[in-house]
Tab-separated table of C-alpha atoms in Angstrom:
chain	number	residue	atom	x	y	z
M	13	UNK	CA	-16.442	-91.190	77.175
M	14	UNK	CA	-16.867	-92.427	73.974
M	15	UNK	CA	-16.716	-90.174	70.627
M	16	UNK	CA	-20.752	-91.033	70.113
M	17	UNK	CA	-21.338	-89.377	73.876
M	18	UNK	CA	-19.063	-86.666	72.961
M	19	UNK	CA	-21.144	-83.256	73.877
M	20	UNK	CA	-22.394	-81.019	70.420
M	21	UNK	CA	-21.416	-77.840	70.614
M	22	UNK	CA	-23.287	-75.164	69.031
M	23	UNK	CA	-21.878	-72.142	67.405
M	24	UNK	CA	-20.889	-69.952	70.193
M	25	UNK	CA	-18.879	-73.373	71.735
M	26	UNK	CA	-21.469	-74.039	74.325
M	27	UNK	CA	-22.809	-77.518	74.780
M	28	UNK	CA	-26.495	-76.740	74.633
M	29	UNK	CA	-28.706	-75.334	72.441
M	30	UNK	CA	-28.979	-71.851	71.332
M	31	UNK	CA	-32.553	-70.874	72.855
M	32	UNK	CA	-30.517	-71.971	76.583
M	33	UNK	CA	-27.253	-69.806	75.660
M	34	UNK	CA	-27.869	-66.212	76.588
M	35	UNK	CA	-25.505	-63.906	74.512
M	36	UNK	CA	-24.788	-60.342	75.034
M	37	UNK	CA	-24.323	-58.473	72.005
M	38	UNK	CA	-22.252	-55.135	72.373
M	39	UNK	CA	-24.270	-52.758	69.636
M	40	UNK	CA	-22.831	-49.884	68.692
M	41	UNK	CA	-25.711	-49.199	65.794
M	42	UNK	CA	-23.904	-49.809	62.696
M	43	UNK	CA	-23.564	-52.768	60.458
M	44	UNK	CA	-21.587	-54.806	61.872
M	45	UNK	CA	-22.695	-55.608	65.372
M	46	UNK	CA	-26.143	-55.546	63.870
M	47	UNK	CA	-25.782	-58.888	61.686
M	48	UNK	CA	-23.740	-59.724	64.764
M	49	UNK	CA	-27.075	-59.461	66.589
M	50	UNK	CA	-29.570	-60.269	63.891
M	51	UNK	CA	-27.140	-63.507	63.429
M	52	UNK	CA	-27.436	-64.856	66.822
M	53	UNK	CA	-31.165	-64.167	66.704
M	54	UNK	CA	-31.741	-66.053	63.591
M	55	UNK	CA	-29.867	-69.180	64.990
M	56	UNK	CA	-32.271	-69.204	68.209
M	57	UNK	CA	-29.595	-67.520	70.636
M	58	UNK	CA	-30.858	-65.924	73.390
M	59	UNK	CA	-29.896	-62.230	72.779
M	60	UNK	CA	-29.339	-59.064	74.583
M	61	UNK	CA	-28.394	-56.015	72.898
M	62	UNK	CA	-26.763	-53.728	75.286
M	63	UNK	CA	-25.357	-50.261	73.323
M	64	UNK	CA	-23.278	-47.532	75.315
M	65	UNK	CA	-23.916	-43.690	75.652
M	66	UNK	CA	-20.401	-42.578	75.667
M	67	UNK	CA	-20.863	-39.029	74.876
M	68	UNK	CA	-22.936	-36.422	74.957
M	69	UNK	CA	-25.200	-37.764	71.583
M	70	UNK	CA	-27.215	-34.910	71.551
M	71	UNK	CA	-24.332	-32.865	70.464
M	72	UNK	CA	-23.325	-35.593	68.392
M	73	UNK	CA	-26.612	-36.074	66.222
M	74	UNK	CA	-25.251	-33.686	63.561
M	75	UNK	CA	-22.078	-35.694	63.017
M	76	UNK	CA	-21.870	-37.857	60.242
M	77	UNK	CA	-19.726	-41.122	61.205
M	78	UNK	CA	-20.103	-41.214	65.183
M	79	UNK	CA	-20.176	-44.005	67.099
M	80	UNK	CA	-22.378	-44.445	69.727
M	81	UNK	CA	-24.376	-40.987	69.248
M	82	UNK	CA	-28.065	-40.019	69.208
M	83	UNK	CA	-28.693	-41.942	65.277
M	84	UNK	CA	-26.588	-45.279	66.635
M	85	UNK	CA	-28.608	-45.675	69.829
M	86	UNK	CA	-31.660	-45.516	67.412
M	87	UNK	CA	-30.544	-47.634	64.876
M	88	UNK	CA	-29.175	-50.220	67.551
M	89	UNK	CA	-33.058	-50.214	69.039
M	90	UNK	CA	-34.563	-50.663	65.665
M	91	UNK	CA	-32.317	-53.727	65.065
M	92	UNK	CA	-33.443	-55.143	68.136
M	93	UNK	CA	-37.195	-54.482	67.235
M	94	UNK	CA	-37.266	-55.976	64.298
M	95	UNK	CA	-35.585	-59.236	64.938
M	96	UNK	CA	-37.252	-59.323	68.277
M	97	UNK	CA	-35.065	-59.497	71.625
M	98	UNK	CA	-34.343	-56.795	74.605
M	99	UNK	CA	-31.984	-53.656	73.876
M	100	UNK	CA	-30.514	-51.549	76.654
M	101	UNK	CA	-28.695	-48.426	76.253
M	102	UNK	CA	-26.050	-47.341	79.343
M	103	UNK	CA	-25.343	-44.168	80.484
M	104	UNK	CA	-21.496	-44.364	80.052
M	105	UNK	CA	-20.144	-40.978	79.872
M	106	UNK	CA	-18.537	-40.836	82.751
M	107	UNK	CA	-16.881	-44.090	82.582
M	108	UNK	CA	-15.973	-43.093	78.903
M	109	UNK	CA	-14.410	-39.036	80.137
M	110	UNK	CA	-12.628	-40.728	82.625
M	111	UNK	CA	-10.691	-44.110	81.038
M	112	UNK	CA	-10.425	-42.939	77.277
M	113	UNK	CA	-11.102	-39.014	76.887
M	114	UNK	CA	-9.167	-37.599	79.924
M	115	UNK	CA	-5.833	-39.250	78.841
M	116	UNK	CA	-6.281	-38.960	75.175
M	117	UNK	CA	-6.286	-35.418	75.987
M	118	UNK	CA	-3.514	-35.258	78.157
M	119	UNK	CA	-1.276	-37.785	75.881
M	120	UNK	CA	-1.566	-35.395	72.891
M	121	UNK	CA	-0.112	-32.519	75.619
M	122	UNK	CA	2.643	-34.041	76.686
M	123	UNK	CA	3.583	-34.965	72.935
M	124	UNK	CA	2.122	-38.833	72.153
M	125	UNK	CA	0.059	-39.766	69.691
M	126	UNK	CA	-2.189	-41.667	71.787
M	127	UNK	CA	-4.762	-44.751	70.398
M	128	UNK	CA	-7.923	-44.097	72.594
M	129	UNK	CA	-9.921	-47.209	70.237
M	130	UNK	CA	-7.657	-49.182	72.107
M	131	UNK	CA	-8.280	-47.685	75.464
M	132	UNK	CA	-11.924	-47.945	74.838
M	133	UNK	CA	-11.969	-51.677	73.893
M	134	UNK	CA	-9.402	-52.245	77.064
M	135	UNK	CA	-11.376	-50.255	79.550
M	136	UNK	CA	-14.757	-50.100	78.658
M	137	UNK	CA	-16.259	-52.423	76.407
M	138	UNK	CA	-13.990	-55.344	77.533
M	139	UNK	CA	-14.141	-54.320	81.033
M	140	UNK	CA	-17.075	-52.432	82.369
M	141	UNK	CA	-19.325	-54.133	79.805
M	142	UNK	CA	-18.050	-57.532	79.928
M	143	UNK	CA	-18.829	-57.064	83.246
M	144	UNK	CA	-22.238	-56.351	82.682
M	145	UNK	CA	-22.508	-59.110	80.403
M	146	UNK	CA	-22.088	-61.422	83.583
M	147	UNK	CA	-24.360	-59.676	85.752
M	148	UNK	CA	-27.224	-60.343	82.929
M	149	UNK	CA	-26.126	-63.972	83.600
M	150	UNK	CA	-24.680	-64.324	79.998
M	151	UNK	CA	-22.818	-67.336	78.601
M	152	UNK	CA	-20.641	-64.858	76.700
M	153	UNK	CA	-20.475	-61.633	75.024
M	154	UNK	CA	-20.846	-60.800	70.731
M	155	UNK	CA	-18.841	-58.149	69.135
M	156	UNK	CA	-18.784	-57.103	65.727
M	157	UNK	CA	-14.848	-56.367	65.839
M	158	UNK	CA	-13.259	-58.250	62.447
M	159	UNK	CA	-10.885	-60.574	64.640
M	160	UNK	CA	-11.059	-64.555	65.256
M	161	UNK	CA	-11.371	-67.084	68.329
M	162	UNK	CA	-9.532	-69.759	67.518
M	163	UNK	CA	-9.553	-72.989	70.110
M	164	UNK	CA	-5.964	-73.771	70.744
M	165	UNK	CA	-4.740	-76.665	73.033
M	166	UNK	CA	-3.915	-74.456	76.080
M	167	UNK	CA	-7.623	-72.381	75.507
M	168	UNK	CA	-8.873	-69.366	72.859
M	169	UNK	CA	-6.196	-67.900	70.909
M	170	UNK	CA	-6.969	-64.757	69.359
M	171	UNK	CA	-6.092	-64.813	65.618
M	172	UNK	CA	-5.883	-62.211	62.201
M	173	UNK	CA	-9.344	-61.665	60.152
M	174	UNK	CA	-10.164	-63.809	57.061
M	175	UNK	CA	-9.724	-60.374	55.298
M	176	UNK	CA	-7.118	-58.290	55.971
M	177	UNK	CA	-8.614	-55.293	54.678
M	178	UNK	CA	-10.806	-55.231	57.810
M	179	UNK	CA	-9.076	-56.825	60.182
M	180	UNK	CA	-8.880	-54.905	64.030
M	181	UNK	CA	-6.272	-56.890	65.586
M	182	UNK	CA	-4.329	-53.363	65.867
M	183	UNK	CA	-6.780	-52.102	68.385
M	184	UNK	CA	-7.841	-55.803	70.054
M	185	UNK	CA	-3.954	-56.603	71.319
M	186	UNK	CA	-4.835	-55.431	74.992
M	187	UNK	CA	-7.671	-58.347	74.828
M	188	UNK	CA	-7.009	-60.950	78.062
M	189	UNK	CA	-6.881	-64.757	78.331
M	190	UNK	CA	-9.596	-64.399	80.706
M	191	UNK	CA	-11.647	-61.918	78.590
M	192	UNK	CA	-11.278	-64.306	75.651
M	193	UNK	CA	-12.211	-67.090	77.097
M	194	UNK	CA	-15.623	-65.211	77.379
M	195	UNK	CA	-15.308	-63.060	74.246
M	196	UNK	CA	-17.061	-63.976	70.784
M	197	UNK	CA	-16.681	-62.397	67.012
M	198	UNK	CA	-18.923	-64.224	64.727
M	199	UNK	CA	-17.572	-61.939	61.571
M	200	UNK	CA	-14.175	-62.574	61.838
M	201	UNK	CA	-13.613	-65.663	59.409
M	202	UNK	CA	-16.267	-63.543	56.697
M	203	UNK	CA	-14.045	-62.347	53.662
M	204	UNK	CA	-14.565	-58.801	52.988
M	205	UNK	CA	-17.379	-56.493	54.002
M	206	UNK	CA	-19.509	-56.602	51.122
M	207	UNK	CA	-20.643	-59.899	52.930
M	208	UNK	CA	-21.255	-58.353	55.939
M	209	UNK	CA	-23.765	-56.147	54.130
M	210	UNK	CA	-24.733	-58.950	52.039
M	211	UNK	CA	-26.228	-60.574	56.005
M	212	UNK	CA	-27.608	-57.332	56.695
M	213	UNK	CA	-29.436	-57.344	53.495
M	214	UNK	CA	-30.560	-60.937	53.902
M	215	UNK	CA	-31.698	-59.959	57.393
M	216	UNK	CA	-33.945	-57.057	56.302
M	217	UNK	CA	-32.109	-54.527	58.244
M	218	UNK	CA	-32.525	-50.927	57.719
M	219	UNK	CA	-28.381	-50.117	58.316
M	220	UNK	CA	-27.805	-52.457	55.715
M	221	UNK	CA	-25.797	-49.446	53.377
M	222	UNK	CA	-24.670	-47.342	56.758
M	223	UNK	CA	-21.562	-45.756	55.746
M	224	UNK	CA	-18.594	-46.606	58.504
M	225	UNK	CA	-17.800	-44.987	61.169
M	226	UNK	CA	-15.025	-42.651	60.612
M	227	UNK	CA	-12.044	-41.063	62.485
M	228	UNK	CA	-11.952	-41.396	66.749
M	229	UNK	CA	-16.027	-41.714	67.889
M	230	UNK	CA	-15.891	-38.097	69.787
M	231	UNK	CA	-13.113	-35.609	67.632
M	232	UNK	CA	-15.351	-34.596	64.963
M	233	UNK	CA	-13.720	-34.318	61.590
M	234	UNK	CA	-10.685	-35.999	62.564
M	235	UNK	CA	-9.638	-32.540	64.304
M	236	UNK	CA	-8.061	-33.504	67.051
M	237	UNK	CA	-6.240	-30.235	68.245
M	238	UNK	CA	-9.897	-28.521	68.390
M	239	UNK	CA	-11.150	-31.380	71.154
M	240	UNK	CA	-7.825	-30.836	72.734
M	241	UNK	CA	-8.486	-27.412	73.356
M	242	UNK	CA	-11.710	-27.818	74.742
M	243	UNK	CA	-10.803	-30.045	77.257
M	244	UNK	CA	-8.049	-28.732	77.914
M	245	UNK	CA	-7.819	-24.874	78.051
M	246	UNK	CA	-4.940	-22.604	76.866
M	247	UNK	CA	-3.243	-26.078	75.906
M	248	UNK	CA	-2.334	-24.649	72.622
M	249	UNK	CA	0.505	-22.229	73.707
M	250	UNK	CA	2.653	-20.755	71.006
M	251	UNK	CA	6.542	-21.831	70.517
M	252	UNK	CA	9.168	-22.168	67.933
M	253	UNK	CA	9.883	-24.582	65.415
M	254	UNK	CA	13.684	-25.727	65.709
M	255	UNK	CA	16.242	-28.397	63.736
M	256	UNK	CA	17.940	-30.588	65.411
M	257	UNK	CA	20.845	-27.860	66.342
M	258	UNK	CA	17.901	-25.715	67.984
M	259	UNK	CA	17.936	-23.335	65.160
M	260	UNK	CA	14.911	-21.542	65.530
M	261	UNK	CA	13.105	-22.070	61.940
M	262	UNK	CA	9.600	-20.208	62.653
M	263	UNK	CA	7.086	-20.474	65.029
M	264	UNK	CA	3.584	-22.625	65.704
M	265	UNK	CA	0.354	-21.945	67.412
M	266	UNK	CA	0.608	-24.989	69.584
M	267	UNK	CA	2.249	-28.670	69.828
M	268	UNK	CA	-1.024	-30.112	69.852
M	269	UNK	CA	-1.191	-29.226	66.150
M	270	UNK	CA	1.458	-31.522	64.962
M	271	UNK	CA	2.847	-34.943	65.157
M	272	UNK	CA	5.594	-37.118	64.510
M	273	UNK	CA	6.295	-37.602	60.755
M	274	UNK	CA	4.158	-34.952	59.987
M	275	UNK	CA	5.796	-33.012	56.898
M	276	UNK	CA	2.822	-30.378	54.907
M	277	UNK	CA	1.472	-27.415	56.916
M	278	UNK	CA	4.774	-26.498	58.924
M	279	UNK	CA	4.824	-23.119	57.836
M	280	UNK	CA	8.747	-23.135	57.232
M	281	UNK	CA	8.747	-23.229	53.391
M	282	UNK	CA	11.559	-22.124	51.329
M	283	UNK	CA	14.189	-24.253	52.483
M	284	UNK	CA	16.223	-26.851	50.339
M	285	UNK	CA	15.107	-30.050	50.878
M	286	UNK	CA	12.155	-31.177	52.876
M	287	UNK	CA	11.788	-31.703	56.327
M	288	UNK	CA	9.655	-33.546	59.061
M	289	UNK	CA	8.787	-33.280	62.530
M	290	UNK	CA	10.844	-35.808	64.317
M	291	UNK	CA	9.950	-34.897	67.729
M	292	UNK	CA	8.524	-32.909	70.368
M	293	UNK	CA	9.474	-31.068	73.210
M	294	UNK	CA	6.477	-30.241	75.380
M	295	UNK	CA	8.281	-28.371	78.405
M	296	UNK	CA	10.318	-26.107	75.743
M	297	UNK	CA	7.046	-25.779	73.457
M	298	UNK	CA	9.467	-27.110	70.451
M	299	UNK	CA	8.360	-28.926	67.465
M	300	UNK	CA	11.609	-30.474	66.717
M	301	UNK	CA	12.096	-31.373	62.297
M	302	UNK	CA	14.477	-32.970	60.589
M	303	UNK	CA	15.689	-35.048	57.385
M	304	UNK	CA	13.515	-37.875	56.400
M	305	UNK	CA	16.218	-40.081	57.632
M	306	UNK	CA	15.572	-39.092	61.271
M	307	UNK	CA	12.524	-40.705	61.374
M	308	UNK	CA	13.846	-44.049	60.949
M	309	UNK	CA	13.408	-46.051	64.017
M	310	UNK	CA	14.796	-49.698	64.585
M	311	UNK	CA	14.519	-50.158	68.231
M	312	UNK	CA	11.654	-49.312	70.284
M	313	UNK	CA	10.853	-49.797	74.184
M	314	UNK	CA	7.811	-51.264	74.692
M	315	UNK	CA	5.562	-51.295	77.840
M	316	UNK	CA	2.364	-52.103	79.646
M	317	UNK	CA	2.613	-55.797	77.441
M	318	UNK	CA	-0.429	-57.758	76.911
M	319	UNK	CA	0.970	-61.566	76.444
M	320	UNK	CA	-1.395	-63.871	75.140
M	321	UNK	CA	1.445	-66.193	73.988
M	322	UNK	CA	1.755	-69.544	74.798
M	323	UNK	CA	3.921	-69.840	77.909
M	324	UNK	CA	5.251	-66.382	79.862
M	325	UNK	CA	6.574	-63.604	77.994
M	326	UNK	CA	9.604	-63.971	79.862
M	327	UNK	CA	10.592	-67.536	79.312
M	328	UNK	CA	12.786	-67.103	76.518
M	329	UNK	CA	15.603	-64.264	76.390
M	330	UNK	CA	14.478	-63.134	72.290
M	331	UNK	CA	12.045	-64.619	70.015
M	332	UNK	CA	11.191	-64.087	66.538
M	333	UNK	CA	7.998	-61.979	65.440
M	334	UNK	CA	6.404	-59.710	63.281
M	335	UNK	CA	5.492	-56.383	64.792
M	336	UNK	CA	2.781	-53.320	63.786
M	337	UNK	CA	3.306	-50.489	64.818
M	338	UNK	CA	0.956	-48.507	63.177
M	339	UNK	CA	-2.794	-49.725	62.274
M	340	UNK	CA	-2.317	-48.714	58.671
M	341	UNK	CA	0.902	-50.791	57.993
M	342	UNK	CA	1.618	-54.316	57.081
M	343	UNK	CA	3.356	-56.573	60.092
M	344	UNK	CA	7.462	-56.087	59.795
M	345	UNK	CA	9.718	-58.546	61.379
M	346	UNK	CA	11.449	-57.933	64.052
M	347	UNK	CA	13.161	-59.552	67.793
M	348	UNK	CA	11.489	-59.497	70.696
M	349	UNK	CA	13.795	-59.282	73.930
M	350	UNK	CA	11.781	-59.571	77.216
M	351	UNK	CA	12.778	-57.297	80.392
M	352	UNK	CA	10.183	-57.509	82.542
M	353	UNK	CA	6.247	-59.393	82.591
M	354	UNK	CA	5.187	-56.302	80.844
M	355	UNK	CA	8.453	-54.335	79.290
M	356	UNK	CA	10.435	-55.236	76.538
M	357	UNK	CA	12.603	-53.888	73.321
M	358	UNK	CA	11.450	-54.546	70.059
M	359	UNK	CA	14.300	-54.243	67.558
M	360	UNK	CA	12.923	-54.051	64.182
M	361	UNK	CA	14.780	-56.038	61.051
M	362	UNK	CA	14.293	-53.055	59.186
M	363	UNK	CA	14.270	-49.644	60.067
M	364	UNK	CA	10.555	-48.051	60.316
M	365	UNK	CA	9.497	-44.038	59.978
M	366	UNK	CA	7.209	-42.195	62.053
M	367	UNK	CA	7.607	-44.420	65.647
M	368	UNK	CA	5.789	-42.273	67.964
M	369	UNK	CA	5.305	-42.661	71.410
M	370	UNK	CA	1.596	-43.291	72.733
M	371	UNK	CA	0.782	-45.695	69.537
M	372	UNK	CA	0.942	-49.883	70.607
M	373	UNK	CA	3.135	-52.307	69.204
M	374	UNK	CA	1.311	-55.117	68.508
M	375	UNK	CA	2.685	-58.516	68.536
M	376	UNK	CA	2.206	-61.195	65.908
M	377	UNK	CA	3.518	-64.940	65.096
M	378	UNK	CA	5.496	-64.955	62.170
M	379	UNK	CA	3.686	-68.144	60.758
M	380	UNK	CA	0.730	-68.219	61.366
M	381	UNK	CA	-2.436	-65.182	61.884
M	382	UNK	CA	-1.853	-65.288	65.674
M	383	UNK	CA	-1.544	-62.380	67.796
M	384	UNK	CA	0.916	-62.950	70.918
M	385	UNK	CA	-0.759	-59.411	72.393
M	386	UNK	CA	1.513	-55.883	72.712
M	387	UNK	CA	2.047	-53.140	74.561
M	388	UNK	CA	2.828	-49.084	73.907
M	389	UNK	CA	5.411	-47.458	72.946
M	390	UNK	CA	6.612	-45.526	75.316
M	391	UNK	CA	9.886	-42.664	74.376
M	392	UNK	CA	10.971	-40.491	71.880
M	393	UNK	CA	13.882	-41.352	69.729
């Protein structure tokens, strides 16, 4: 073939025009999927907006900042009115109790400090709705996650936001081969989120100045302890606050209430010099403290790996890369040494505070915005 019969792609990467490329777009009713949406539908795309029920949204109307609740399904619809193409809205509550909110739940008891964005993304929305994105005989499925495609010479590579600020890489690192080969995010290469708005503006849409979401979709007001309780009845059993000797220090009104690294509110004032919970002992109902210096962690056990590397995890004995290990910190470097397909040890380069078990450690290439996938940590320290 010469390069002058060499097939046009259009946008999306498909080799036909936009009105014959039918694209799903996953609307949770804020901004971003919206221009996602409204986007798509400018360029002639053939668009379906699909949005998810994942809680009760009746109970959820009166919370500012929910995803997926009573005002997002109605926003989502409006979006789809105005620029003209189909909306849905699943009923996906049970789906959503069972794969994200029953182990979130049950994490917290036995002492993690579980991720359930991640869970969602893994097992709903790139699963169950990806899914449904094929039945609707869709070329591919639209997020509005701040994350990049990238075409590499062995397929899709999934690579860092333009803007860092924004970027969900964190909470994307479960994310397939095969579901990127199928997965788009048109905002990912935008630069901050003022241009995001700036579309939504341009596009005449009424969530143009939506505040973000805020905090995990169902614990309102970041309260995590009260949803725990809830679901889980009598879960927050009294016990003792302990150093590391098992000096008993004073008492607390549950282990859901605390977590790793956590140093106001402990109740055990008057001491000397500060201290920090460092761990927790669910079977003895002990919230463990200690020095600041306790929480320094420089090798952590990694499971249930996503590779999206080039090659198998396991082809090399230790490679260099930069970890996260917490959404709200910079990558650090650190060695990779494979075990297993999906278990390794990640030994940082310099010591990091506040490891916990049930958050991921996410994988990244030291030279370049790639992300080689992840997995969770999985023990205390």
């Amino acid at each position: 073939m010469s390069l002058d019969d060499t097939p046009v792609l259009n946008s999306l990467g498909f080799a036909k025009p936009p009105a014959q490329t039918r694209v799903v777009v996953a609307m949770s009713g804020g901004v971003d999927s919206s221009v996602v949406a409204a986007m798509l539908a400018e360029e002639g795309y053939d668009v379906v907006g699909v949005t998810l029920q994942l809680y009760d949204h009746g109970a959820a109307l009166a919370k500012k900042g929910a995803c997926c609740a009573g005002v997002d399904i109605h926003d989502a619809r409006r979006v789809a009115e105005e620029m003209g193409f189909p909306h849905y809205v699943l009923d996906y509550e049970n789906i959503f109790q069972d794969a994200v909110i029953d182990e979130f739940a049950d994490s917290y008891l036995a002492g993690a400090t579980p991720v359930p964005c991640i869970r969602c993304n893994e097992r709903v929305k790139f699963k169950d709705l990806l899914e449904t994105a094929k039945d609707l005989d869709a070329d591919c499925m639209a997020t509005g996650h701040y994350i990049q495609r990238v075409m590499g010479d062995a397929g899709p590579q999934l690579h860092s936001a333009a803007d860092a600020n924004r970027d969900q890489s964190y909470f994307l690192f479960s994310t397939t081969a095969e579901q990127l080969d199928y997965l788009r995010f048109p905002l990912g290469h935008l630069p901050s989120k003022d241009a995001t708005r700036a579309l939504a503006a341009k596009y005449g849409l009424a969530v143009a100045d939506k505040p973000d979401s805020q905090d995990i979709c169902f614990v309102p007001n970041g309260n995590y302890a009260s949803v725990i309780e809830k679901l889980r009845p009598g879960a927050a059993e009294a016990g003792e606050i302990v150093d590391t000797e098992g000096k008993v220090l004073g008492t607390h009104n549950g282990v859901i209430h605390y977590t790793i690294g956590q140093r106001r509110g402990l109740g055990i004032g008057g001491l000397a010099d500060p201290l920090y919970v460092v761990r927790l002992d669910v079977d003895k109902k002990h919230v463990i403290v200690g020095p600041k210096e306790l929480l320094s962690t420089r090798t952590i056990p990694v499971r249930e790996i996503n590779w999206i590397g080039d090659g198998k995890l396991t082809d090399v004995a230790e490679r260099e890369i930069t970890v996260r290990v917490r959404s709200t910190r910079p990558p650090r470097p650190a060695i990779l040494r494979p075990i297993s397909e999906t278990e390794a040890e990640v030994e940082l380069l310099t010591p990091e505070e506040g490891v916990s078990p049930g958050q991921a450690c996410v994988f990244y290439d030291p030279e370049s915005p790639r992300i080689f996938g992840g997995g969770w940590i999985w023990r205390g320290y």
